[in-house]
Amino acid sequence: MRGLIAFGLLAVAAIAASVWLAEHPGLVVIDWLGWQLSTSVGIAVLALVVLLGLGILLYRIWQAVMGAPGRLSQSAKLRREHRGYEAVTRSFAAVASGDAEEAERWARKAGELLGDQPLARMVMAEAAEAGEDRVRAARHYRALLEAPETRLYALRGLTRLALEAGEQEAAQDFMRQAYDLKPDTPWVLDRLFQLSESSGDFAAAEKALKEARRRRAMTREEAKRKQAVLRQAKAQALAAEGKASEARRAASDALSDEPGLVPALALKARLERDAGDTRRAAATLEKGWARAPHPQLAALYRSLRADEDPLARVKRIEKLTAKHPGHPESEIALAEAYLEAKLFGEARRHLTAAKALGETPSQRGCRLMAEIEEREHADRAAAAEWLRKAEGAEPDATWICRQCGTQADDWSAHCPNCQAFDSLEWRSPRRVARTLPVAAAPAAGGATDAEVEVVEPELVPEPEAPKRAG
Ligand SMILES: [Zn+2]
């Protein structure tokens, strides 16, 4: 539409100009270097317009010819970049799927195609780390420190590499830099906590927790749990040094964060008992039993009065178990007390209530039942039968590391094997029932069935892939 209007206006102008020229006729004469040319003004103007148009056309052609190599090289560069990005994608995919060699191959390609671009550096660093070439990975991360957009990423990689190499001080230094750069990054706060607690610096670890909580990098529950475990670790360290009253205070602090923390309840009650304060120890255990009934607490509660009449003990245990009636641990504690008092009927009743003898009997339940048969009726055969059942029963609960499956008799803040923080949980070891043909089975006493159940209480999960958290 606009073009049409412009064309119309131009046509009108041209017609007006020709009319005006026709009304004002004249002659243009050129006399130059012996040449003579004379023509009308109209023709001279037309010739001028044609010459101008020709000039513009020639200029355009010249421009197009001169610009061609640039445009060609531009498209080659784009193609190269495109291939580079494809190599980056393939390398990252290989890292994620655990193929270090493939990752390395594509990372090298990306490096060739993309040169010194941060993206190429990133993929080369990741591939080098996947291939456990820490020196090369560190070199790429260091180069990435320069660009502001990849600085935090580079610091995270360098921290990880330093920790893997056991260079605590270097790791701490990189983390400080990361903290200065972006203090509310969750991995920075989490790592700061881990580093200080693993080096036994409880005060710094608590400070890191508070900071994480303040910056909302951790939920309230998570922070409380970690703080409780930290304080319990401190209590244990103090108790080991013989600082009983300080240890008691630290355990109390742990319980204020996590009132059902069994090791803290046990330590506090033990220290109170050892200090001669049995009344307070009993109160601690009763309060704890309401939240977390546990055989260790029951054992401590029994130990509060050394030479006690069995019937008096039954009364006392009843007071404890009333804090959590119906819980299997309450029923077992009562069964044990009744058995000691030779009240066998009651002992059986509570064992049954603990579901320790039903479809999935527990080893503890079977052993107690054997004792009842032995002591009540002096029935050796029945007792032996229960002990045989105990072998195939659900293994007793113990402290087991959530990360590596290691079993420990006592709780500690760190797994004795993999050093993971707060990874021990109280549960029965996983029992894997596998059926083997009898020939392959080890000499199983008296097993004449065609198949034998193999129990692997010490089943350890497969080793985890190298941890890349944080
Ligand atoms: Zn472990």
Tab-separated table of C-alpha atoms and ligand atoms in Angstrom:
chain	number	residue	atom	x	y	z
A	1	MET	CA	0.000	0.000	0.000
A	2	ARG	CA	2.809	2.327	1.031
A	3	GLY	CA	4.748	1.368	-2.104
A	4	LEU	CA	1.723	2.172	-4.242
A	5	ILE	CA	1.378	5.618	-2.672
A	6	ALA	CA	5.107	6.294	-3.146
A	7	PHE	CA	4.898	5.154	-6.775
A	8	GLY	CA	1.849	7.414	-7.332
A	9	LEU	CA	3.616	10.412	-5.794
A	10	LEU	CA	6.746	9.728	-7.881
A	11	ALA	CA	4.680	9.443	-11.094
A	12	VAL	CA	2.874	12.710	-10.298
A	13	ALA	CA	6.262	14.418	-9.616
A	14	ALA	CA	7.727	13.022	-12.883
A	15	ILE	CA	4.704	14.167	-14.931
A	16	ALA	CA	4.807	17.616	-13.254
A	17	ALA	CA	8.552	17.861	-13.992
A	18	SER	CA	8.080	16.867	-17.689
A	19	VAL	CA	5.178	19.329	-18.093
A	20	TRP	CA	7.250	22.072	-16.484
A	21	LEU	CA	10.236	21.241	-18.716
A	22	ALA	CA	7.972	21.225	-21.822
A	23	GLU	CA	6.595	24.645	-20.833
A	24	HIS	CA	10.142	25.980	-20.280
A	25	PRO	CA	12.136	24.634	-23.255
A	26	GLY	CA	15.899	25.222	-23.356
A	27	LEU	CA	19.179	23.889	-24.717
A	28	VAL	CA	22.154	22.339	-22.954
A	29	VAL	CA	25.427	22.777	-24.794
A	30	ILE	CA	28.679	21.083	-23.762
A	31	ASP	CA	31.871	22.269	-25.460
A	32	TRP	CA	34.822	20.383	-24.003
A	33	LEU	CA	38.226	19.305	-25.341
A	34	GLY	CA	37.105	19.879	-28.920
A	35	TRP	CA	33.857	17.895	-28.415
A	36	GLN	CA	30.542	19.571	-28.867
A	37	LEU	CA	27.229	18.275	-27.634
A	38	SER	CA	23.918	20.076	-27.680
A	39	THR	CA	20.619	18.624	-26.502
A	40	SER	CA	17.347	19.690	-24.946
A	41	VAL	CA	17.121	20.130	-21.171
A	42	GLY	CA	14.577	17.236	-20.952
A	43	ILE	CA	16.960	14.705	-22.541
A	44	ALA	CA	19.878	15.955	-20.402
A	45	VAL	CA	17.865	15.444	-17.186
A	46	LEU	CA	16.798	11.951	-18.326
A	47	ALA	CA	20.411	11.006	-19.089
A	48	LEU	CA	21.448	12.221	-15.641
A	49	VAL	CA	18.788	10.067	-13.939
A	50	VAL	CA	19.821	6.969	-15.936
A	51	LEU	CA	23.510	7.512	-15.060
A	52	LEU	CA	22.675	7.827	-11.357
A	53	GLY	CA	20.663	4.568	-11.410
A	54	LEU	CA	23.528	2.761	-13.155
A	55	GLY	CA	25.994	4.028	-10.550
A	56	ILE	CA	23.868	2.712	-7.689
A	57	LEU	CA	23.557	-0.707	-9.365
A	58	LEU	CA	27.322	-0.979	-9.896
A	59	TYR	CA	27.988	-0.072	-6.249
A	60	ARG	CA	25.611	-2.808	-5.054
A	61	ILE	CA	27.308	-5.459	-7.191
A	62	TRP	CA	30.736	-4.441	-5.932
A	63	GLN	CA	29.517	-4.652	-2.291
A	64	ALA	CA	28.089	-8.159	-2.808
A	65	VAL	CA	31.325	-9.450	-4.362
A	66	MET	CA	33.519	-8.023	-1.586
A	67	GLY	CA	31.278	-9.381	1.286
A	68	ALA	CA	31.009	-12.965	0.047
A	69	PRO	CA	34.083	-14.489	1.826
A	70	GLY	CA	32.975	-12.974	5.176
A	71	ARG	CA	29.503	-14.457	4.848
A	72	LEU	CA	30.930	-17.821	3.892
A	73	SER	CA	33.295	-17.909	6.886
A	74	GLN	CA	30.403	-16.804	9.145
A	75	SER	CA	28.309	-19.802	8.154
A	76	ALA	CA	31.290	-22.151	8.608
A	77	LYS	CA	31.751	-20.753	12.125
A	78	LEU	CA	28.083	-21.339	12.925
A	79	ARG	CA	28.319	-24.926	11.709
A	80	ARG	CA	31.421	-25.463	13.849
A	81	GLU	CA	29.646	-24.079	16.912
A	82	HIS	CA	26.648	-26.254	16.258
A	83	ARG	CA	28.881	-29.353	16.186
A	84	GLY	CA	30.589	-28.114	19.344
A	85	TYR	CA	27.272	-27.876	21.206
A	86	GLU	CA	26.374	-31.338	20.041
A	87	ALA	CA	29.669	-32.674	21.428
A	88	VAL	CA	28.933	-30.903	24.746
A	89	THR	CA	25.521	-32.568	24.927
A	90	ARG	CA	26.981	-35.991	24.198
A	91	SER	CA	29.750	-35.553	26.769
A	92	PHE	CA	27.383	-34.437	29.528
A	93	ALA	CA	25.071	-37.350	28.724
A	94	ALA	CA	28.030	-39.758	28.951
A	95	VAL	CA	29.088	-38.296	32.326
A	96	ALA	CA	25.549	-38.713	33.642
A	97	SER	CA	25.357	-42.306	32.414
A	98	GLY	CA	28.751	-43.139	33.937
A	99	ASP	CA	30.718	-43.676	30.715
A	100	ALA	CA	33.921	-41.769	31.486
A	101	GLU	CA	35.758	-42.730	28.307
A	102	GLU	CA	32.961	-41.607	26.007
A	103	ALA	CA	32.605	-38.418	28.039
A	104	GLU	CA	36.298	-37.687	27.635
A	105	ARG	CA	36.202	-38.283	23.876
A	106	TRP	CA	33.316	-35.866	23.319
A	107	ALA	CA	34.736	-33.323	25.745
A	108	ARG	CA	37.967	-33.206	23.746
A	109	LYS	CA	35.916	-32.722	20.578
A	110	ALA	CA	33.953	-29.918	22.243
A	111	GLY	CA	37.216	-28.296	23.274
A	112	GLU	CA	38.533	-28.428	19.694
A	113	LEU	CA	35.340	-26.982	18.257
A	114	LEU	CA	34.471	-24.374	20.864
A	115	GLY	CA	37.948	-23.288	21.943
A	116	ASP	CA	38.175	-21.458	25.238
A	117	GLN	CA	34.437	-21.029	25.804
A	118	PRO	CA	33.326	-21.644	29.427
A	119	LEU	CA	30.876	-24.307	28.268
A	120	ALA	CA	33.707	-26.320	26.704
A	121	ARG	CA	35.788	-25.912	29.884
A	122	MET	CA	32.864	-27.076	32.003
A	123	VAL	CA	32.332	-30.237	30.017
A	124	MET	CA	36.073	-30.963	29.974
A	125	ALA	CA	36.230	-30.545	33.762
A	126	GLU	CA	33.243	-32.838	34.277
A	127	ALA	CA	34.640	-35.477	31.941
A	128	ALA	CA	38.078	-35.342	33.596
A	129	GLU	CA	36.443	-35.768	37.004
A	130	ALA	CA	34.346	-38.677	35.752
A	131	GLY	CA	37.580	-40.277	34.543
A	132	GLU	CA	39.161	-39.525	37.953
A	133	ASP	CA	41.838	-37.338	36.376
A	134	ARG	CA	41.813	-34.865	39.257
A	135	VAL	CA	44.811	-32.846	38.099
A	136	ARG	CA	43.252	-32.048	34.729
A	137	ALA	CA	39.841	-31.421	36.289
A	138	ALA	CA	41.427	-28.950	38.728
A	139	ARG	CA	43.152	-27.151	35.852
A	140	HIS	CA	39.837	-26.635	34.040
A	141	TYR	CA	38.090	-25.530	37.236
A	142	ARG	CA	40.845	-23.017	37.903
A	143	ALA	CA	40.398	-21.570	34.417
A	144	LEU	CA	36.653	-21.320	35.115
A	145	LEU	CA	37.328	-19.266	38.250
A	146	GLU	CA	38.072	-16.290	35.990
A	147	ALA	CA	34.570	-15.883	34.547
A	148	PRO	CA	32.055	-14.467	37.046
A	149	GLU	CA	29.257	-16.685	35.697
A	150	THR	CA	31.178	-19.921	36.344
A	151	ARG	CA	33.060	-18.918	39.497
A	152	LEU	CA	30.752	-20.579	42.037
A	153	TYR	CA	30.565	-23.688	39.882
A	154	ALA	CA	34.363	-23.825	39.730
A	155	LEU	CA	34.667	-23.357	43.507
A	156	ARG	CA	32.275	-26.223	44.090
A	157	GLY	CA	34.321	-28.491	41.845
A	158	LEU	CA	37.603	-27.469	43.488
A	159	THR	CA	36.123	-28.025	46.972
A	160	ARG	CA	35.014	-31.497	45.973
A	161	LEU	CA	38.428	-32.334	44.512
A	162	ALA	CA	40.243	-31.048	47.605
A	163	LEU	CA	37.996	-33.086	49.921
A	164	GLU	CA	38.519	-36.215	47.847
A	165	ALA	CA	42.273	-35.701	48.056
A	166	GLY	CA	41.981	-35.202	51.825
A	167	GLU	CA	43.207	-31.613	51.596
A	168	GLN	CA	41.002	-30.159	54.304
A	169	GLU	CA	42.662	-26.771	54.429
A	170	ALA	CA	42.409	-26.187	50.692
A	171	ALA	CA	38.775	-27.293	50.769
A	172	GLN	CA	38.060	-24.880	53.586
A	173	ASP	CA	39.705	-22.083	51.625
A	174	PHE	CA	37.609	-22.729	48.492
A	175	MET	CA	34.474	-22.910	50.613
A	176	ARG	CA	35.250	-19.596	52.275
A	177	GLN	CA	35.533	-18.045	48.793
A	178	ALA	CA	32.221	-19.638	47.791
A	179	TYR	CA	30.635	-18.360	50.992
A	180	ASP	CA	31.877	-14.834	50.305
A	181	LEU	CA	30.535	-15.054	46.777
A	182	LYS	CA	27.067	-16.366	47.677
A	183	PRO	CA	26.492	-17.028	51.382
A	184	ASP	CA	23.029	-18.561	51.060
A	185	THR	CA	23.998	-21.432	48.756
A	186	PRO	CA	22.774	-24.644	50.444
A	187	TRP	CA	25.786	-26.796	49.445
A	188	VAL	CA	28.196	-24.204	50.840
A	189	LEU	CA	26.444	-24.154	54.216
A	190	ASP	CA	26.062	-27.919	54.271
A	191	ARG	CA	29.746	-28.457	53.453
A	192	LEU	CA	30.832	-25.903	56.052
A	193	PHE	CA	28.846	-27.862	58.640
A	194	GLN	CA	30.293	-31.194	57.511
A	195	LEU	CA	33.864	-29.944	57.543
A	196	SER	CA	33.683	-28.445	61.010
A	197	GLU	CA	31.850	-31.391	62.562
A	198	SER	CA	34.162	-33.987	61.026
A	199	SER	CA	37.181	-32.129	62.376
A	200	GLY	CA	35.561	-32.167	65.829
A	201	ASP	CA	35.038	-28.410	65.921
A	202	PHE	CA	31.595	-28.529	67.587
A	203	ALA	CA	31.311	-24.764	68.060
A	204	ALA	CA	31.996	-24.025	64.373
A	205	ALA	CA	29.609	-26.786	63.330
A	206	GLU	CA	26.804	-25.342	65.489
A	207	LYS	CA	27.494	-21.923	64.016
A	208	ALA	CA	27.268	-23.330	60.486
A	209	LEU	CA	23.941	-24.967	61.380
A	210	LYS	CA	22.556	-21.699	62.739
A	211	GLU	CA	23.664	-19.906	59.592
A	212	ALA	CA	22.054	-22.554	57.381
A	213	ARG	CA	18.834	-22.238	59.359
A	214	ARG	CA	18.899	-18.435	59.234
A	215	ARG	CA	19.375	-18.464	55.481
A	216	ARG	CA	16.672	-21.096	55.082
A	217	ALA	CA	19.026	-23.566	53.447
A	218	MET	CA	17.809	-26.250	55.861
A	219	THR	CA	14.417	-27.109	57.344
A	220	ARG	CA	13.845	-26.543	61.047
A	221	GLU	CA	13.522	-30.307	61.699
A	222	GLU	CA	16.701	-31.105	59.784
A	223	ALA	CA	18.697	-28.466	61.658
A	224	LYS	CA	17.339	-29.648	65.026
A	225	ARG	CA	18.162	-33.264	64.316
A	226	LYS	CA	21.699	-32.395	63.207
A	227	GLN	CA	22.215	-30.193	66.247
A	228	ALA	CA	21.005	-32.953	68.581
A	229	VAL	CA	23.377	-35.510	67.058
A	230	LEU	CA	26.207	-32.984	67.205
A	231	ARG	CA	25.559	-32.275	70.888
A	232	GLN	CA	25.369	-35.979	71.646
A	233	ALA	CA	28.719	-36.499	69.897
A	234	LYS	CA	30.123	-33.756	72.108
A	235	ALA	CA	28.570	-35.381	75.211
A	236	GLN	CA	30.206	-38.703	74.355
A	237	ALA	CA	33.575	-37.040	73.809
A	238	LEU	CA	33.287	-35.277	77.180
A	239	ALA	CA	32.230	-38.477	78.948
A	240	ALA	CA	35.212	-40.285	77.455
A	241	GLU	CA	37.454	-37.566	78.894
A	242	GLY	CA	35.889	-38.141	82.306
A	243	LYS	CA	34.095	-34.796	82.359
A	244	ALA	CA	30.842	-36.262	83.669
A	245	SER	CA	28.910	-33.146	84.599
A	246	GLU	CA	29.728	-31.371	81.326
A	247	ALA	CA	28.809	-34.515	79.406
A	248	ARG	CA	25.485	-34.645	81.270
A	249	ARG	CA	24.756	-31.057	80.283
A	250	ALA	CA	25.605	-31.718	76.633
A	251	ALA	CA	23.351	-34.802	76.585
A	252	SER	CA	20.543	-32.719	78.113
A	253	ASP	CA	21.072	-30.136	75.356
A	254	ALA	CA	20.831	-32.886	72.747
A	255	LEU	CA	17.556	-34.042	74.321
A	256	SER	CA	16.134	-30.532	74.216
A	257	ASP	CA	16.473	-30.701	70.420
A	258	GLU	CA	15.456	-34.333	70.032
A	259	PRO	CA	13.724	-35.718	73.149
A	260	GLY	CA	13.676	-39.268	71.747
A	261	LEU	CA	17.394	-39.562	70.977
A	262	VAL	CA	18.121	-42.946	72.581
A	263	PRO	CA	21.930	-42.612	72.966
A	264	ALA	CA	21.476	-39.240	74.685
A	265	LEU	CA	18.803	-40.660	77.005
A	266	ALA	CA	21.046	-43.611	77.834
A	267	LEU	CA	24.155	-41.506	78.440
A	268	LYS	CA	22.340	-38.992	80.599
A	269	ALA	CA	20.673	-41.738	82.688
A	270	ARG	CA	23.959	-43.625	83.062
A	271	LEU	CA	25.813	-40.528	84.234
A	272	GLU	CA	22.991	-39.701	86.668
A	273	ARG	CA	23.028	-43.246	88.016
A	274	ASP	CA	26.816	-43.237	88.377
A	275	ALA	CA	26.604	-39.943	90.244
A	276	GLY	CA	24.239	-41.659	92.705
A	277	ASP	CA	21.186	-39.796	91.491
A	278	THR	CA	19.011	-42.851	90.731
A	279	ARG	CA	15.772	-40.945	91.173
A	280	ARG	CA	16.711	-38.516	88.390
A	281	ALA	CA	18.036	-41.366	86.223
A	282	ALA	CA	14.691	-43.170	86.593
A	283	ALA	CA	12.825	-40.000	85.609
A	284	THR	CA	15.057	-39.564	82.554
A	285	LEU	CA	14.434	-43.147	81.447
A	286	GLU	CA	10.681	-43.005	82.065
A	287	LYS	CA	10.415	-39.797	80.066
A	288	GLY	CA	12.514	-41.320	77.305
A	289	TRP	CA	10.495	-44.549	77.280
A	290	ALA	CA	7.356	-42.565	76.466
A	291	ARG	CA	9.028	-41.444	73.228
A	292	ALA	CA	11.434	-44.207	72.295
A	293	PRO	CA	11.178	-47.584	74.062
A	294	HIS	CA	14.529	-49.293	73.563
A	295	PRO	CA	16.200	-52.375	75.126
A	296	GLN	CA	19.224	-50.301	76.182
A	297	LEU	CA	16.961	-48.020	78.223
A	298	ALA	CA	15.235	-51.038	79.807
A	299	ALA	CA	18.598	-52.523	80.763
A	300	LEU	CA	19.665	-49.230	82.361
A	301	TYR	CA	16.371	-49.000	84.217
A	302	ARG	CA	16.879	-52.513	85.625
A	303	SER	CA	20.413	-51.601	86.666
A	304	LEU	CA	19.215	-48.707	88.838
A	305	ARG	CA	18.600	-51.099	91.773
A	306	ALA	CA	21.233	-53.809	91.954
A	307	ASP	CA	19.917	-56.316	94.511
A	308	GLU	CA	16.224	-55.978	94.139
A	309	ASP	CA	13.500	-58.478	94.978
A	310	PRO	CA	12.148	-59.848	91.638
A	311	LEU	CA	8.593	-58.909	92.538
A	312	ALA	CA	9.638	-55.370	93.419
A	313	ARG	CA	11.395	-55.249	90.054
A	314	VAL	CA	8.207	-56.297	88.279
A	315	LYS	CA	6.436	-53.378	89.977
A	316	ARG	CA	9.178	-50.996	88.899
A	317	ILE	CA	9.254	-52.237	85.293
A	318	GLU	CA	5.483	-51.858	85.198
A	319	LYS	CA	5.948	-48.218	86.086
A	320	LEU	CA	8.383	-47.793	83.198
A	321	THR	CA	6.335	-49.671	80.600
A	322	ALA	CA	3.159	-47.802	81.583
A	323	LYS	CA	4.747	-44.850	79.779
A	324	HIS	CA	4.284	-46.665	76.495
A	325	PRO	CA	1.787	-49.513	77.006
A	326	GLY	CA	1.418	-52.083	74.251
A	327	HIS	CA	4.758	-51.328	72.572
A	328	PRO	CA	6.658	-54.567	71.762
A	329	GLU	CA	9.655	-53.331	73.801
A	330	SER	CA	7.330	-52.735	76.786
A	331	GLU	CA	5.921	-56.259	76.455
A	332	ILE	CA	9.407	-57.801	76.206
A	333	ALA	CA	10.634	-55.850	79.249
A	334	LEU	CA	7.607	-57.081	81.212
A	335	ALA	CA	8.086	-60.682	80.015
A	336	GLU	CA	11.701	-60.604	81.205
A	337	ALA	CA	10.700	-59.219	84.616
A	338	TYR	CA	7.950	-61.815	85.063
A	339	LEU	CA	10.283	-64.612	83.993
A	340	GLU	CA	12.762	-63.514	86.645
A	341	ALA	CA	9.947	-63.495	89.219
A	342	LYS	CA	8.977	-67.018	88.061
A	343	LEU	CA	5.503	-65.815	87.051
A	344	PHE	CA	5.655	-67.885	83.859
A	345	GLY	CA	2.044	-67.463	82.773
A	346	GLU	CA	2.418	-63.679	82.752
A	347	ALA	CA	5.782	-63.946	81.004
A	348	ARG	CA	4.214	-66.028	78.192
A	349	ARG	CA	1.288	-63.639	77.942
A	350	HIS	CA	3.561	-60.619	77.430
A	351	LEU	CA	5.814	-62.445	74.988
A	352	THR	CA	2.763	-63.281	72.897
A	353	ALA	CA	1.600	-59.691	73.122
A	354	ALA	CA	5.038	-58.559	71.861
A	355	LYS	CA	4.341	-60.622	68.711
A	356	ALA	CA	7.765	-62.152	69.284
A	357	LEU	CA	6.539	-65.692	68.637
A	358	GLY	CA	4.000	-65.399	65.846
A	359	GLU	CA	4.492	-65.791	62.122
A	360	THR	CA	7.799	-63.912	62.173
A	361	PRO	CA	9.281	-64.813	65.531
A	362	SER	CA	12.219	-62.780	66.782
A	363	GLN	CA	15.458	-64.344	67.981
A	364	ARG	CA	15.004	-62.608	71.324
A	365	GLY	CA	11.448	-63.976	71.676
A	366	CYS	CA	12.557	-67.521	70.873
A	367	ARG	CA	15.437	-67.362	73.377
A	368	LEU	CA	13.119	-66.083	76.122
A	369	MET	CA	10.614	-68.824	75.350
A	370	ALA	CA	13.359	-71.447	75.573
A	371	GLU	CA	14.249	-70.096	78.992
A	372	ILE	CA	10.624	-70.235	80.119
A	373	GLU	CA	10.288	-73.883	79.014
A	374	GLU	CA	13.537	-74.755	80.738
A	375	ARG	CA	12.737	-73.058	84.017
A	376	GLU	CA	9.024	-73.761	84.273
A	377	HIS	CA	8.861	-77.412	83.235
A	378	ALA	CA	12.571	-78.290	82.998
A	379	ASP	CA	11.601	-79.289	79.460
A	380	ARG	CA	14.962	-79.553	77.706
A	381	ALA	CA	13.485	-80.772	74.415
A	382	ALA	CA	11.028	-77.891	74.162
A	383	ALA	CA	13.786	-75.432	75.064
A	384	ALA	CA	16.051	-76.900	72.371
A	385	GLU	CA	13.225	-76.634	69.873
A	386	TRP	CA	12.861	-72.902	70.639
A	387	LEU	CA	16.595	-72.365	70.338
A	388	ARG	CA	16.516	-74.085	66.947
A	389	LYS	CA	13.693	-71.768	65.918
A	390	ALA	CA	15.771	-68.801	67.053
A	391	GLU	CA	18.335	-69.607	64.365
A	392	GLY	CA	15.844	-68.977	61.588
A	393	ALA	CA	14.056	-66.135	63.348
A	394	GLU	CA	14.193	-62.417	62.665
A	395	PRO	CA	17.633	-61.231	63.878
A	396	ASP	CA	17.658	-58.856	66.833
A	397	ALA	CA	17.801	-55.176	66.043
A	398	THR	CA	21.140	-53.420	66.145
A	399	TRP	CA	22.653	-50.126	64.970
A	400	ILE	CA	23.036	-50.247	61.195
A	401	CYS	CA	24.519	-47.649	58.871
A	402	ARG	CA	21.994	-46.384	56.369
A	403	GLN	CA	24.773	-45.695	53.853
A	404	CYS	CA	27.049	-48.697	53.927
A	405	GLY	CA	25.126	-51.305	55.931
A	406	THR	CA	27.802	-51.694	58.622
A	407	GLN	CA	26.522	-52.984	61.969
A	408	ALA	CA	27.635	-51.517	65.271
A	409	ASP	CA	26.895	-52.535	68.848
A	410	ASP	CA	26.952	-48.956	70.083
A	411	TRP	CA	25.617	-45.775	68.586
A	412	SER	CA	28.039	-43.111	67.423
A	413	ALA	CA	27.579	-39.885	65.489
A	414	HIS	CA	29.679	-41.267	62.631
A	415	CYS	CA	29.495	-44.663	61.015
A	416	PRO	CA	32.613	-46.575	62.163
A	417	ASN	CA	33.121	-47.749	58.583
A	418	CYS	CA	32.155	-44.991	56.136
A	419	GLN	CA	32.258	-42.053	58.587
A	420	ALA	CA	28.839	-40.803	57.428
A	421	PHE	CA	27.239	-38.400	59.897
A	422	ASP	CA	24.049	-39.522	61.698
A	423	SER	CA	23.671	-42.618	59.551
A	424	LEU	CA	23.141	-45.269	62.251
A	425	GLU	CA	19.587	-46.452	62.742
A	426	TRP	CA	18.170	-49.069	65.104
A	427	ARG	CA	16.683	-51.931	63.137
A	428	SER	CA	16.869	-55.596	62.429
A	429	PRO	CA	19.592	-56.521	59.898
A	430	ARG	CA	18.096	-57.277	56.533
A	431	ARG	CA	17.478	-60.958	56.200
A	432	VAL	CA	17.705	-62.425	52.752
A	433	ALA	CA	16.047	-65.780	52.350
A	434	ARG	CA	17.546	-67.578	49.398
A	435	THR	CA	16.950	-71.136	48.432
A	436	LEU	CA	19.897	-73.269	47.454
A	437	PRO	CA	19.989	-76.877	46.337
A	438	VAL	CA	21.121	-78.967	49.320
A	439	ALA	CA	24.372	-80.059	47.642
A	440	ALA	CA	25.598	-76.476	47.406
A	441	ALA	CA	24.602	-75.643	50.941
A	442	PRO	CA	27.160	-75.902	53.742
A	443	ALA	CA	26.594	-78.801	56.087
A	444	ALA	CA	23.426	-77.605	57.745
A	445	GLY	CA	22.880	-79.615	60.898
A	446	GLY	CA	19.885	-81.871	60.491
A	447	ALA	CA	18.574	-80.185	57.372
A	448	THR	CA	17.132	-82.950	55.274
A	449	ASP	CA	14.781	-80.828	53.210
A	450	ALA	CA	15.580	-80.423	49.561
A	451	GLU	CA	16.077	-76.732	50.093
A	452	VAL	CA	17.840	-74.831	52.806
A	453	GLU	CA	17.208	-71.288	53.811
A	454	VAL	CA	20.331	-69.186	53.831
A	455	VAL	CA	20.297	-66.266	56.148
A	456	GLU	CA	22.633	-63.374	55.549
A	457	PRO	CA	22.335	-61.084	58.498
A	458	GLU	CA	25.441	-59.189	57.500
A	459	LEU	CA	24.265	-58.249	54.084
A	460	VAL	CA	26.174	-55.211	52.922
A	461	PRO	CA	24.665	-53.182	50.103
A	462	GLU	CA	26.684	-52.622	46.961
A	463	PRO	CA	29.262	-49.872	47.294
A	464	GLU	CA	27.794	-46.597	46.217
A	465	ALA	CA	29.020	-44.666	43.230
A	466	PRO	CA	31.459	-41.910	44.208
A	467	LYS	CA	29.487	-39.300	46.045
A	468	ARG	CA	28.982	-36.103	44.166
A	469	ALA	CA	26.781	-34.379	46.705
A	470	GLY	CA	27.815	-30.839	47.490
B	1	ZN	ZN	28.546	-46.458	56.997
